[in-house]
Coordinates of C-alpha atoms in Angstrom, one line a residue:
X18 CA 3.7 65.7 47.9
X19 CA 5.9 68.9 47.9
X20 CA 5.5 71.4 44.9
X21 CA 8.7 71.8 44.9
X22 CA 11.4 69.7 42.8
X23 CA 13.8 68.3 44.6
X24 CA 17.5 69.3 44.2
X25 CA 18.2 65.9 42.1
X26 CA 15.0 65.9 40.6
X27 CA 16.2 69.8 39.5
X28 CA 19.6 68.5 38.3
X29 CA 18.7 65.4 36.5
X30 CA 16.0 67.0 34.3
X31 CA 18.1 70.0 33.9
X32 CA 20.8 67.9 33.1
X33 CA 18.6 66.0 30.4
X34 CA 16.8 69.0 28.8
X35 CA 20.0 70.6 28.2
X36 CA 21.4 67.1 26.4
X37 CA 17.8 67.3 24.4
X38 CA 18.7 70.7 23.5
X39 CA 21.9 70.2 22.0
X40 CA 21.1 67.2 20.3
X41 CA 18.5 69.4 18.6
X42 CA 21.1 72.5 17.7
X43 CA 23.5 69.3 16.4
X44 CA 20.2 68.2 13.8
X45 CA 20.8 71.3 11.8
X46 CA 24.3 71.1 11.3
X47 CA 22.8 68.3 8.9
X48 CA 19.7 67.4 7.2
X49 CA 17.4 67.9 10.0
X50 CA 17.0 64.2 11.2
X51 CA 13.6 64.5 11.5
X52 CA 13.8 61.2 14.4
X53 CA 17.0 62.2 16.4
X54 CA 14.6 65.5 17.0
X55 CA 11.7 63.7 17.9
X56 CA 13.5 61.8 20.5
X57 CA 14.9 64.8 22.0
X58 CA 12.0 66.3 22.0
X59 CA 10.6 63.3 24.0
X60 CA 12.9 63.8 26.4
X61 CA 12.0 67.8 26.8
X62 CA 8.6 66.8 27.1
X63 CA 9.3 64.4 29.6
X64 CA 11.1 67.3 31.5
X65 CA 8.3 70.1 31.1
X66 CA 5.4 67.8 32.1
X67 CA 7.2 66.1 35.2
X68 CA 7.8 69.7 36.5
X69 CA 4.3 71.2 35.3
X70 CA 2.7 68.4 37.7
X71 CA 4.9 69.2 40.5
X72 CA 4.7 73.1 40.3
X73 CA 0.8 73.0 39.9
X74 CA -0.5 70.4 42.5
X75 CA -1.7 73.0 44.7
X76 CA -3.1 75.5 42.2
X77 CA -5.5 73.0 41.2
X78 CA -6.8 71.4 44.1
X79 CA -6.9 75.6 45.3
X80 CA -9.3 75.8 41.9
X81 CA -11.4 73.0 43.4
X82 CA -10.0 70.5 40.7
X83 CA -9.5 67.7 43.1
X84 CA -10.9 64.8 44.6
X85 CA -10.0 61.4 47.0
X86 CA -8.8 58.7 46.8
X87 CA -11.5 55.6 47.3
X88 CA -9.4 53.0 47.7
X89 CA -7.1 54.0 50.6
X90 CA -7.1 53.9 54.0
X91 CA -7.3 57.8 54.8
X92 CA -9.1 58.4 51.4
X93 CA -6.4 61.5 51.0
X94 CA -7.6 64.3 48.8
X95 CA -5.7 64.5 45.5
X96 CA -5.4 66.9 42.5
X97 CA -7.2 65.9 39.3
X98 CA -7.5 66.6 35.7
X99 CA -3.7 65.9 35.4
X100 CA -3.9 64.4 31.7
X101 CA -4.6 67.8 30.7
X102 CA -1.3 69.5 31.6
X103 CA 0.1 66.4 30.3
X104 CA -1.9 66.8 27.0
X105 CA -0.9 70.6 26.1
X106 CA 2.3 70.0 27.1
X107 CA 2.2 67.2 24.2
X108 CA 0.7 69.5 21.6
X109 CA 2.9 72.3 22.1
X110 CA 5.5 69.6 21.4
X111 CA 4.2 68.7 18.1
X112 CA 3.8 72.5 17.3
X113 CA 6.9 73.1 17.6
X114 CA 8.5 70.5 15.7
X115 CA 6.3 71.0 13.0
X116 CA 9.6 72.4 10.8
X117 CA 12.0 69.3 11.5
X118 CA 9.8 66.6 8.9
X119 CA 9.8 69.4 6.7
X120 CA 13.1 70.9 7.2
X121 CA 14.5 69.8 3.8
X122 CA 11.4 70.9 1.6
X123 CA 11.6 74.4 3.4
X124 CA 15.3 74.6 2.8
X125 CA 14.8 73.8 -0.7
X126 CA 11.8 76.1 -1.4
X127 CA 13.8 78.8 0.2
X128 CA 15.9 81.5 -1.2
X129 CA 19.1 80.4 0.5
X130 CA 18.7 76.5 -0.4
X131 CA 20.6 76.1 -3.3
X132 CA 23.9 76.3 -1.0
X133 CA 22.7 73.4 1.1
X134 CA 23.1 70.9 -1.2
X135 CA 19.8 69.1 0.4
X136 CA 18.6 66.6 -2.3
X137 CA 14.9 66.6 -2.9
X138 CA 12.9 65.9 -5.7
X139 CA 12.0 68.6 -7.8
X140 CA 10.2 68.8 -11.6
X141 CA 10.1 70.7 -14.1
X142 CA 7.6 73.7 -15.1
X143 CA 5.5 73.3 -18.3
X144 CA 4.9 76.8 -18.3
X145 CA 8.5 78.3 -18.3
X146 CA 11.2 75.0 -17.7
X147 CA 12.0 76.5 -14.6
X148 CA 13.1 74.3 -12.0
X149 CA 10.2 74.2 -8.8
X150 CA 10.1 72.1 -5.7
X151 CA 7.5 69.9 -5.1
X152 CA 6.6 70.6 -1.4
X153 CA 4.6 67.7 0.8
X154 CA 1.2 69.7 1.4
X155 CA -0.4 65.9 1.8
X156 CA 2.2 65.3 4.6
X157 CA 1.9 68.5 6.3
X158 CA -2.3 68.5 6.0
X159 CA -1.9 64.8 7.8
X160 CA 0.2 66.4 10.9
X161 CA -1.7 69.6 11.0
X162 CA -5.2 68.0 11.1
X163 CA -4.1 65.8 13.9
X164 CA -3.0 68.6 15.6
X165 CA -6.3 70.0 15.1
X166 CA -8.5 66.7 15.7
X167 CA -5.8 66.4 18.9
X168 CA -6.8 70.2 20.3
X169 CA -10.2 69.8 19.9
X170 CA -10.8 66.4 21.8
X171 CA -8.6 67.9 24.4
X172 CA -11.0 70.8 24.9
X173 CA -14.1 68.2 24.7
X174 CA -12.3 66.4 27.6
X175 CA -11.1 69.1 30.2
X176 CA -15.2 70.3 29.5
X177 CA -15.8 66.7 30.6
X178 CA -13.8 66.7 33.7
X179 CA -15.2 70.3 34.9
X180 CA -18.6 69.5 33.8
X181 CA -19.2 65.5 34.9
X182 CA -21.3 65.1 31.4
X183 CA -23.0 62.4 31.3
X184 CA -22.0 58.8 29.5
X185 CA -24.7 58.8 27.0
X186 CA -24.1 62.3 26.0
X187 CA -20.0 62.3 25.7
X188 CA -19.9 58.5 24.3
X189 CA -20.1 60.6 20.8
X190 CA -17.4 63.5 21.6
X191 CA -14.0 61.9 19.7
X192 CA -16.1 61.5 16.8
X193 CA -16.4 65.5 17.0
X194 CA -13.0 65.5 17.0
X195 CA -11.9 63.1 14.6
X196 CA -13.8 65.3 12.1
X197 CA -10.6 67.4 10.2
X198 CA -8.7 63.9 10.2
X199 CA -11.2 62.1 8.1
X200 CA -12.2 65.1 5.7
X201 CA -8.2 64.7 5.5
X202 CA -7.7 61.1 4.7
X203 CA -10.6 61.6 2.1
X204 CA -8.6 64.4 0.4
X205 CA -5.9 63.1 0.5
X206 CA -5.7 59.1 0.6
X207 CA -9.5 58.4 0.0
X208 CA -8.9 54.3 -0.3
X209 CA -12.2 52.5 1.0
X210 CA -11.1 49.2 -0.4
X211 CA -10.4 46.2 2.4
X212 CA -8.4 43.1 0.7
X213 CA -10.0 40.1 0.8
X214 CA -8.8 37.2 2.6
X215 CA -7.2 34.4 0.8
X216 CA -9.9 31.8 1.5
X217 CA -12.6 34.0 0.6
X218 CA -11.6 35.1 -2.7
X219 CA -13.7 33.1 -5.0
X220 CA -16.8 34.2 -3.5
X221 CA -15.7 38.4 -2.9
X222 CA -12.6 38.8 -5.2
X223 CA -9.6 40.3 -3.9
X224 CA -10.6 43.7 -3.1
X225 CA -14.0 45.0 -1.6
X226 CA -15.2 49.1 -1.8
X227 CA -16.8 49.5 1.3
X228 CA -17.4 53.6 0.3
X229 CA -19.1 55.1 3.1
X230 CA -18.9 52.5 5.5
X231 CA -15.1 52.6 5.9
X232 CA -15.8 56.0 7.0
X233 CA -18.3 55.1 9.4
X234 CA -15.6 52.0 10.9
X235 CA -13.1 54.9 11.3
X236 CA -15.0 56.9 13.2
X237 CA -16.1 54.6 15.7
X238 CA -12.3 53.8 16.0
X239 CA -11.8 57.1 16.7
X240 CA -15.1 56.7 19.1
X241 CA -13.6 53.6 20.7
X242 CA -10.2 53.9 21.5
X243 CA -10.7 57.2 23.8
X244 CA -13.7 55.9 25.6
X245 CA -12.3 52.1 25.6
X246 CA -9.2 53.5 28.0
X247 CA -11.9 55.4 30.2
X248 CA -13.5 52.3 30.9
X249 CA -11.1 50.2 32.1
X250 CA -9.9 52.7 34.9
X251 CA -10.2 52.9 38.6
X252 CA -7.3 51.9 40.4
X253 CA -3.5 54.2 40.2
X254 CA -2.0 53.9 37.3
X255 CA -3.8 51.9 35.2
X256 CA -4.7 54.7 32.5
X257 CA -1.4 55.5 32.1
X258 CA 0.2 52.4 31.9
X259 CA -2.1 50.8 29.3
X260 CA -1.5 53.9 27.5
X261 CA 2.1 53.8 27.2
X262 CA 2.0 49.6 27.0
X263 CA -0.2 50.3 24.0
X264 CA 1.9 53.1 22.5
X265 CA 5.4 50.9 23.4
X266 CA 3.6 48.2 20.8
X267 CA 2.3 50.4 17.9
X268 CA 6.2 51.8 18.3
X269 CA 7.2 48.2 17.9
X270 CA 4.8 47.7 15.0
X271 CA 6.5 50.7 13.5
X272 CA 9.7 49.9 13.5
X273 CA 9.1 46.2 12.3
X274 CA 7.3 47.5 9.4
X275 CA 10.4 50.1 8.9
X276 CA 12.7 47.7 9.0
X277 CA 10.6 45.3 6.5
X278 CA 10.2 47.5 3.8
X279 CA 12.3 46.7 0.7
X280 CA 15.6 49.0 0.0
X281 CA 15.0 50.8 -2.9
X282 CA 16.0 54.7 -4.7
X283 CA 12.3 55.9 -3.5
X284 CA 11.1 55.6 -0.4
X285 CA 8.7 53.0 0.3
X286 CA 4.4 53.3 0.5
X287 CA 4.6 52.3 3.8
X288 CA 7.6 54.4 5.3
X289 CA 6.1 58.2 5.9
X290 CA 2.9 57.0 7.5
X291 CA 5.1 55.0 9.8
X292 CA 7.4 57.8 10.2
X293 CA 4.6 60.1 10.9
X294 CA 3.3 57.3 13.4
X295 CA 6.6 57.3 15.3
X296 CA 6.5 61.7 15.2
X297 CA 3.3 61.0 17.4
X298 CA 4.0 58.5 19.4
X299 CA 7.5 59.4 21.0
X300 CA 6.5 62.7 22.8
X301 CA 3.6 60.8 23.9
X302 CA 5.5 58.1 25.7
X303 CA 7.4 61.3 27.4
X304 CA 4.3 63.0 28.5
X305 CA 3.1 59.7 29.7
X306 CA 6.2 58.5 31.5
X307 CA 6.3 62.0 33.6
X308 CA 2.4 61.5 34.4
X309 CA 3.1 58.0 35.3
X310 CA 5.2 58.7 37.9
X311 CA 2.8 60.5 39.5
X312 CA 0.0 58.8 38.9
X313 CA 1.2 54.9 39.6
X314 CA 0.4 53.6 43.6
X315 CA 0.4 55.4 45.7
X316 CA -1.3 57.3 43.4
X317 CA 0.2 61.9 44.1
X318 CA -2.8 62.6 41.4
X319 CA -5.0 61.5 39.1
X320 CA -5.4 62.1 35.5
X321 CA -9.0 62.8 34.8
X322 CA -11.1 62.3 31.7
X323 CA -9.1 64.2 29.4
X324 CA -6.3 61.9 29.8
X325 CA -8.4 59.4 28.7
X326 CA -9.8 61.0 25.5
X327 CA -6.6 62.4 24.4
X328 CA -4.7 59.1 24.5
X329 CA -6.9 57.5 22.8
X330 CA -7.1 60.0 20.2
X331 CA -3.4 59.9 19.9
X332 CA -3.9 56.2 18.7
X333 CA -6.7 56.6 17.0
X334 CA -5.1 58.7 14.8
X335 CA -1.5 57.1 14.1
X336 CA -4.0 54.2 13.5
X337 CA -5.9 56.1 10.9
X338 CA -3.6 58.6 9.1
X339 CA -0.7 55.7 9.4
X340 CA -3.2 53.1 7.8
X341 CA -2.7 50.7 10.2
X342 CA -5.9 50.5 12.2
X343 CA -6.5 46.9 11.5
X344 CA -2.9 46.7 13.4
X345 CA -4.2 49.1 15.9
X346 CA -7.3 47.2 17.0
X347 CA -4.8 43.9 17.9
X348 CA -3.2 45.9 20.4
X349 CA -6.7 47.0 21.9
X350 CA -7.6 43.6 22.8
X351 CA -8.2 43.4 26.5
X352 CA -10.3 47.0 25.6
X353 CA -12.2 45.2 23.3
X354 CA -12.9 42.2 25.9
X355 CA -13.2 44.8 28.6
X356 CA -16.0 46.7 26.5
X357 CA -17.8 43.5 25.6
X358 CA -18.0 42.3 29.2
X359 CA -19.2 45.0 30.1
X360 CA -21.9 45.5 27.6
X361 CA -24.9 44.3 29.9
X362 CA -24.4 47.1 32.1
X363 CA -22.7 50.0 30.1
X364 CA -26.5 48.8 28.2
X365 CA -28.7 48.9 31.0
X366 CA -30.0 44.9 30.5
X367 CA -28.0 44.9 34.2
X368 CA -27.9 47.6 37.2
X369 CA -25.1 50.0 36.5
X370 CA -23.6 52.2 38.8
X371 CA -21.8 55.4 38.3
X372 CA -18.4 54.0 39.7
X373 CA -17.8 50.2 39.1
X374 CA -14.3 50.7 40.6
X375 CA -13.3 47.7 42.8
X376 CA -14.3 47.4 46.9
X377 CA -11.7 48.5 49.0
X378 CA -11.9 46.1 52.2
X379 CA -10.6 48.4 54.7
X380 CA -10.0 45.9 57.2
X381 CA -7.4 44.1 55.1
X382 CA -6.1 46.7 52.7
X383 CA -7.2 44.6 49.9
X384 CA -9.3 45.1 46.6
X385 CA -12.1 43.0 46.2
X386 CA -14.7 43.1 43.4
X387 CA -17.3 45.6 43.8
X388 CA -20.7 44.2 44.0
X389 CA -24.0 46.2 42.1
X390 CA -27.1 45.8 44.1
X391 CA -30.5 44.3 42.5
X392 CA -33.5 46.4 43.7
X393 CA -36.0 43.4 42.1
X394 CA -34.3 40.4 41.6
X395 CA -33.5 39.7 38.3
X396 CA -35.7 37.3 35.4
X397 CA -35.6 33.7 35.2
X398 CA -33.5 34.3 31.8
X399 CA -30.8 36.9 33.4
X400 CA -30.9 34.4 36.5
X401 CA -30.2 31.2 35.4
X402 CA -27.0 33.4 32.5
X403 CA -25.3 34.4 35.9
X404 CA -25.6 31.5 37.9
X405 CA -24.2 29.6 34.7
X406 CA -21.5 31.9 34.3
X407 CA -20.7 31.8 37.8
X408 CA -20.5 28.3 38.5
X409 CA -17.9 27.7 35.3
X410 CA -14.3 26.3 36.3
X411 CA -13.2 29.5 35.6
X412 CA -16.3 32.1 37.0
X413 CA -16.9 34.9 34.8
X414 CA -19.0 36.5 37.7
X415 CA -19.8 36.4 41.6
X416 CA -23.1 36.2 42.8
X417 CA -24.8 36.6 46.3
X418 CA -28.5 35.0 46.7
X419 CA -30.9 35.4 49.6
X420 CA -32.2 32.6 51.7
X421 CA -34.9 32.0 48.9
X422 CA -31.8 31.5 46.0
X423 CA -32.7 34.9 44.7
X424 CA -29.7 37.0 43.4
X425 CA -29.5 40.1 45.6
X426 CA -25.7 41.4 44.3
X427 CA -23.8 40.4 41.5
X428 CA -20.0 42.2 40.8
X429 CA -19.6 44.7 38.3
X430 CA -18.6 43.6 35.1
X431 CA -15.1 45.1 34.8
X432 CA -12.0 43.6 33.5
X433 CA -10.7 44.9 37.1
X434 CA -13.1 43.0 38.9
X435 CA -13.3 39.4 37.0
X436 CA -9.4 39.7 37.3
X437 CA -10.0 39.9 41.4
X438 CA -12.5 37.1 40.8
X439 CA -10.2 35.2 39.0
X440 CA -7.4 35.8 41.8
X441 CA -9.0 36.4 45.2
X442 CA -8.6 39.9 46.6
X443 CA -5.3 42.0 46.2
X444 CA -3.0 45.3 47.0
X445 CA -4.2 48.1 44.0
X446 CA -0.4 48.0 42.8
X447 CA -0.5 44.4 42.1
X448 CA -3.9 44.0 40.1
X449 CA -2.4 47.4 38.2
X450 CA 0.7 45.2 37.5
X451 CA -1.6 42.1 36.6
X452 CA -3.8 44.1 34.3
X453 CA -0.5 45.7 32.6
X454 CA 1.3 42.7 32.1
X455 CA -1.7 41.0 30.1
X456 CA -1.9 43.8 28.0
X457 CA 1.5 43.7 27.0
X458 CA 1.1 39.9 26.7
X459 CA -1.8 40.0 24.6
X460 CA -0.1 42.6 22.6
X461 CA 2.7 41.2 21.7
X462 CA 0.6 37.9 20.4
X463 CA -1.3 40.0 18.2
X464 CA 2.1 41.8 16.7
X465 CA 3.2 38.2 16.5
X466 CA 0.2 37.4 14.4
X467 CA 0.4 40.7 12.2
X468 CA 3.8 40.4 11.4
X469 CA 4.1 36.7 11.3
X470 CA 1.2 34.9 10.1
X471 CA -0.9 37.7 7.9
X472 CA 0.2 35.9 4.9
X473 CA -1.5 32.5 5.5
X474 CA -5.0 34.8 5.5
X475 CA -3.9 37.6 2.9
X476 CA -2.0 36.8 -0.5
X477 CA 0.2 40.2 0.2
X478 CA 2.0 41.9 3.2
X479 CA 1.2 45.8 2.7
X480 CA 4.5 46.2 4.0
X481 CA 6.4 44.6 0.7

């Protein structure tokens, strides 16, 4: 791949930061528009990133950030650790349009803001009847402690990708991270009730405290999400496109709930966590999209850890700080299934190796599932579970036994893999396109079920 943009690639992103640009100079001539902004600055970000990649493919794999590529013919040598000029890239986005959700309250707290004629609420002084703004702090402590929680999983992940640190020991990183966001939700929104489900009612009521133990679910959302993404990786592409398949749907879950919400003289509960939800989400779909490019088969580099952790972060915290993470978990499903499945190995009750990626069969050009060796066969109990599950209609594992009926390789239990057991052995863009599609599939169900059927379970929709 050439460093060097191309003379189209130079004009069309040219050509689109300069339409981002003046769609941002045309937000001030107004009220600030707080979402046209964020969308042009999407499109910036998109234009930074793509170029970012392109300019420094060569001064990383000259700073021995690199490695190959397993499942190709000539194994090339690519650059990695990608997702981490795609994450700064991101955060310098969010920096910077810090002023534009605020831009009315900081015209109105300012000197020249009487002449704007910005509306905002304002209330009177007790001390003196003076008239005094009242500015957002809650609002801007939200963004700025994502921002912070953002930064700091970053760091944790480029440490990862220069250091290898073990699984057992960087399981527990996000939840490092996802410190200042919590200490902010208990500041500032502190609710640790869950509502009770219709048909349980007369035994719980309608509201349960769980105090400290909501706490302790959010932070193992904050520990899942990141390290549920890093799991189910291996093949181009696939981090990135889950990513953006998952961010496209909480996007979707934003707008439905937007557009829900009752018309009224004050704004809804429900609208600035969604607002702030969409704020984070949009630049993120830009950095994404430009990492994409480069990432999906045949594969120009790869994203590393830090990709991993900071996506996941990303939704981790729009799930949180947009109270939503019931919502959030629907559209983690295939992680979910992909972390269960896995959970003999990623527990040591089966042989795990450090790469479970699938086999590349370089005879055919095909992926096959990767098989992990047993050094001892396994017991009669662990035995006669895999031979069960692979003899079902539909095989949940493959096995391979010795003259003696002995099981001497079993495949790694991956989403990637069962889907090549499920479907016989394909090209790497095809089981990326496979896995992609049933995550969007699956997501969509599960939006289908929030937004459609929560109130046969729950007596109220959050969102009315």
């Amino acid at each position: 791949m050439s460093n060097d943009l191309s003379r189209a690639e130079t004009l069309s992103l040219s050509v689109l930061s300069i339409a981002c640009l003046a769609v941002l100079a045309n937000t001030f001539q107004g009220n600030g528009e707080p979402l046209i902004a964020s969308v042009a600055f999407s499109g910036i970000a998109f234009s930074f990133t793509y170029s970012l990649i392109r300019w420094l493919t060569q001064t990383f794999i000259g700073a021995g950030l690199k490695g190959r590529d397993m499942s190709k013919l000539r194994k090339p040598e690519l650059p990695e650790t990608m997702g981490a000029v795609c994450a700064v890239v991101y955060l310098l986005t969010l920096i910077t349009f810090i002023p534009f959700p605020f831009y009315q309250d900081i015209v109105a707290a300012t000197s020249g803001g009487g002449n704007r004629d910005v509306i905002v609420e304002r209330q009177p002084s007790l001390a003196d009847g003076r008239v005094l703004h009242r500015f957002p702090h809650s609002k801007l402590a939200s963004y700025l402690s994502a921002l912070l929680s953002l930064q700091s999983v970053v760091i944790l992940g480029i440490a990862d990708d220069l250091f290898d640190i073990r699984w057992r020991h960087k399981l527990f990183i996000p939840a490092f991270a996802a410190i200042p966001m919590l200490v902010v939700y208990f500041v500032d929104y502190g609710v640790t009730n869950v509502v009770v489900p219709v048909q349980l009612e007369p035994y719980f009521g309608t509201l349960i405290d769980l105090g400290w133990i909501y706490y302790a679910y959010m932070a193992c959302v904050a520990i899942f999400c990141p390290n549920s993404i890093n799991i189910l990786a291996g093949i181009n592409g696939i981090e990135v496109s889950q990513s953006i398949v998952i961010a496209v749907l909480l996007l979707l879950n934003d707008i439905l709930s937007l557009y829900a919400a009752p018309a009224s003289p004050s704004p809804h509960p429900a609208t600035d966590p969604h607002l702030f939800s969409i704020y984070l989400l949009l630049p993120f779909i830009g950095v994404s999209t430009a990492l994409w490019w480069h990432n999906w088969y045949p594969a120009k580099v790869f994203v590393g850890d830090t990709y991993c952790y900071f996506a996941g972060m990303v939704f981790a915290i729009v799930g949180i700080l947009g109270h939503f993470s019931k919502t959030l978990l629907l559209t983690f499903i295939p992680q979910i299934i992909n972390f269960l499945y896995s959970s003999p190995q990623l527990f040591r009750v089966m042989p795990c190796p450090r790469h479970r990626l699938p086999h590349f069969n370089s005879r055919t050009g095909l992926l096959e599932p990767s098989m992990t060796e047993w050094q001892h066969p396994p017991n009669r109990v662990l035995t006669g579970a895999l031979k069960l599950l692979a003899s079902l209609p539909v095989p949940l594992v493959a096995i391979r036994e010795n003259d003696k009926g002995a099981i001497t390789q079993s495949s790694n239990l991956t989403l990637l893999n069962l889907w090549l057991v499920w479907f016989g052995p394909m090209k790497e863009d095809r089981l990326a396109v496979g896995i992609t599609g049933a995550q969007m599939a699956v997501g969509i169900m599960g939006l289908f079920v929030r937004h459609k059927l929560a109130l046969l379970v729950f007596r109220q929709d959050n969102r009315r």
